[in-house]
mmCIF file of C-alpha atoms in Angstrom:
data_model
loop_
_atom_site.group_PDB
_atom_site.id
_atom_site.type_symbol
_atom_site.label_atom_id
_atom_site.label_comp_id
_atom_site.label_asym_id
_atom_site.label_seq_id
_atom_site.Cartn_x
_atom_site.Cartn_y
_atom_site.Cartn_z
ATOM 1 C CA MET A 288 91.320 102.176 90.066
ATOM 2 C CA VAL A 289 91.752 98.583 89.547
ATOM 3 C CA PHE A 290 95.477 97.031 90.698
ATOM 4 C CA ILE A 291 97.230 94.835 88.165
ATOM 5 C CA ARG A 292 100.059 92.803 89.787
ATOM 6 C CA LYS A 293 103.152 92.618 87.475
ATOM 7 C CA LEU A 294 105.695 90.458 87.600
ATOM 8 C CA GLU A 295 108.537 92.106 86.584
ATOM 9 C CA ASN A 296 112.288 92.871 86.379
ATOM 10 C CA PHE A 297 113.771 95.851 85.285
ATOM 11 C CA SER A 298 117.661 98.055 85.169
ATOM 12 C CA CYS A 299 116.883 101.805 87.064
ATOM 13 C CA GLU A 300 117.395 103.747 84.875
ATOM 14 C CA HIS A 301 118.212 106.570 87.510
ATOM 15 C CA CYS A 302 121.151 104.570 89.078
ATOM 16 C CA GLY A 303 121.446 100.744 86.860
ATOM 17 C CA THR A 304 120.316 98.845 89.497
ATOM 18 C CA ALA A 305 118.926 94.832 88.362
ATOM 19 C CA VAL A 306 116.137 95.467 90.449
ATOM 20 C CA THR A 307 113.886 91.568 90.887
ATOM 21 C CA GLY A 308 110.606 92.660 90.826
ATOM 22 C CA ASN A 309 107.995 90.954 93.542
ATOM 23 C CA GLY A 310 104.602 92.012 91.913
ATOM 24 C CA TYR A 311 104.453 95.131 93.414
ATOM 25 C CA THR A 312 107.838 96.861 93.312
ATOM 26 C CA ASN A 313 107.403 100.134 91.526
ATOM 27 C CA HIS A 314 111.160 101.874 92.083
ATOM 28 C CA CYS A 315 114.141 100.851 92.900
ATOM 29 C CA PRO A 316 115.346 99.769 96.173
ATOM 30 C CA HIS A 317 118.502 100.588 96.381
ATOM 31 C CA CYS A 318 118.236 105.234 94.950
ATOM 32 C CA LEU A 319 113.804 104.983 95.097
ATOM 33 C CA TRP A 320 113.728 106.686 91.946
ATOM 34 C CA SER A 321 110.640 105.421 89.581
ATOM 35 C CA LYS A 322 109.130 105.538 86.153
ATOM 36 C CA HIS A 323 106.194 107.116 84.757
ATOM 37 C CA VAL A 324 104.461 104.243 83.649
ATOM 38 C CA ASP A 325 100.920 103.295 84.918
ATOM 39 C CA ILE A 326 97.513 105.527 84.625
ATOM 40 C CA SER A 327 96.061 103.040 87.436
ATOM 41 C CA PRO A 328 98.472 100.513 89.583
ATOM 42 C CA GLY A 329 100.359 97.853 87.055
ATOM 43 C CA ASP A 330 98.668 99.220 84.171
ATOM 44 C CA ARG A 331 101.552 100.312 82.211
ATOM 45 C CA ALA A 332 99.155 102.591 80.537
ATOM 46 C CA HIS A 333 100.331 105.698 80.763
ATOM 47 C CA SER A 334 102.485 107.141 77.944
ATOM 48 C CA CYS A 335 104.813 109.629 80.108
ATOM 49 C CA GLY A 336 107.525 107.169 80.490
ATOM 50 C CA GLY A 337 109.215 109.814 82.506
ATOM 51 C CA LEU A 338 111.594 109.364 85.781
ATOM 52 C CA MET A 339 110.023 109.833 88.824
ATOM 53 C CA ARG A 340 112.321 111.492 91.782
ATOM 54 C CA PRO A 341 112.062 110.522 95.193
ATOM 55 C CA ILE A 342 111.051 114.359 97.012
ATOM 56 C CA ARG A 343 110.425 113.391 100.379
ATOM 57 C CA ILE A 344 108.790 110.849 102.796
ATOM 58 C CA GLU A 345 105.751 110.771 105.114
ATOM 59 C CA GLY A 346 104.469 108.977 108.241
ATOM 60 C CA SER A 347 107.039 106.682 109.629
ATOM 61 C CA THR A 348 108.602 103.804 110.459
ATOM 62 C CA PRO A 349 107.671 100.696 109.205
ATOM 63 C CA GLY A 350 105.300 102.854 107.348
ATOM 64 C CA TYR A 351 106.945 105.047 105.353
ATOM 65 C CA ILE A 352 105.289 106.816 102.376
ATOM 66 C CA LEU A 353 107.148 107.323 99.365
ATOM 67 C CA ILE A 354 106.696 110.581 97.565
ATOM 68 C CA HIS A 355 107.707 110.549 93.778
ATOM 69 C CA ARG A 356 107.595 113.608 91.453
ATOM 70 C CA CYS A 357 107.518 112.960 87.510
ATOM 71 C CA GLU A 358 110.719 114.629 85.782
ATOM 72 C CA VAL A 359 108.777 115.468 82.536
ATOM 73 C CA CYS A 360 105.113 116.270 83.476
ATOM 74 C CA HIS A 361 105.888 116.704 87.071
ATOM 75 C CA ALA A 362 102.703 114.235 88.688
ATOM 76 C CA GLU A 363 103.098 113.386 91.528
ATOM 77 C CA ARG A 364 102.278 109.658 93.169
ATOM 78 C CA SER A 365 102.449 108.119 96.434
ATOM 79 C CA ILE A 366 103.434 104.174 97.442
ATOM 80 C CA LYS A 367 104.427 102.314 100.230
ATOM 81 C CA SER A 368 108.177 102.191 101.048
ATOM 82 C CA ALA A 369 109.458 98.427 100.735
ATOM 83 C CA PRO A 370 111.361 96.508 103.387
ATOM 84 C CA ASN A 371 114.733 95.986 101.065
ATOM 85 C CA ASP A 372 114.673 100.040 100.355
ATOM 86 C CA ASN A 373 118.009 101.793 100.628
ATOM 87 C CA PRO A 374 117.750 102.878 104.528
ATOM 88 C CA ASP A 375 120.108 105.425 104.004
ATOM 89 C CA VAL A 376 118.280 107.470 101.520
ATOM 90 C CA LEU A 377 115.248 107.260 103.430
ATOM 91 C CA VAL A 378 117.121 109.114 106.249
ATOM 92 C CA GLU A 379 118.308 111.714 103.714
ATOM 93 C CA LEU A 380 114.913 111.994 102.364
ATOM 94 C CA ALA A 381 113.598 112.676 106.178
ATOM 95 C CA ARG A 382 116.753 114.441 106.416
ATOM 96 C CA VAL A 383 116.020 117.373 103.859
ATOM 97 C CA ARG A 384 112.427 117.324 104.633
ATOM 98 C CA GLY A 385 112.960 118.545 108.318
ATOM 99 C CA ALA A 386 115.173 120.759 107.234
ATOM 100 C CA LYS A 387 112.502 122.535 104.793
ATOM 101 C CA GLU A 388 109.822 122.199 107.348
ATOM 102 C CA SER A 389 112.543 124.061 109.808
ATOM 103 C CA GLY A 390 113.207 126.573 107.458
ATOM 104 C CA LEU A 391 117.077 126.164 107.194
ATOM 105 C CA LEU A 392 116.414 125.291 103.408
#
């Protein structure tokens, strides 16, 4: 797997936020949703194009890993969180994960 850095701006297809890319940006920092466009990071070679829901976080601050699941093909991908990611959404993902692990959900 070869990483291909792509400096791209985009509009989030989930929440509409205008996102300024830095060459490593693959998700919206506001809602944390992504889009299933890569086979290898940055190649834009996947034909699915489905929106990828943030389903959980792993790790601990500052090294959170976001796990996304494609709404179309159900593939799961992981990516490092970014410093400008919405902390409220990160906390909510952690809360939901904790509730599921403790049997509350």
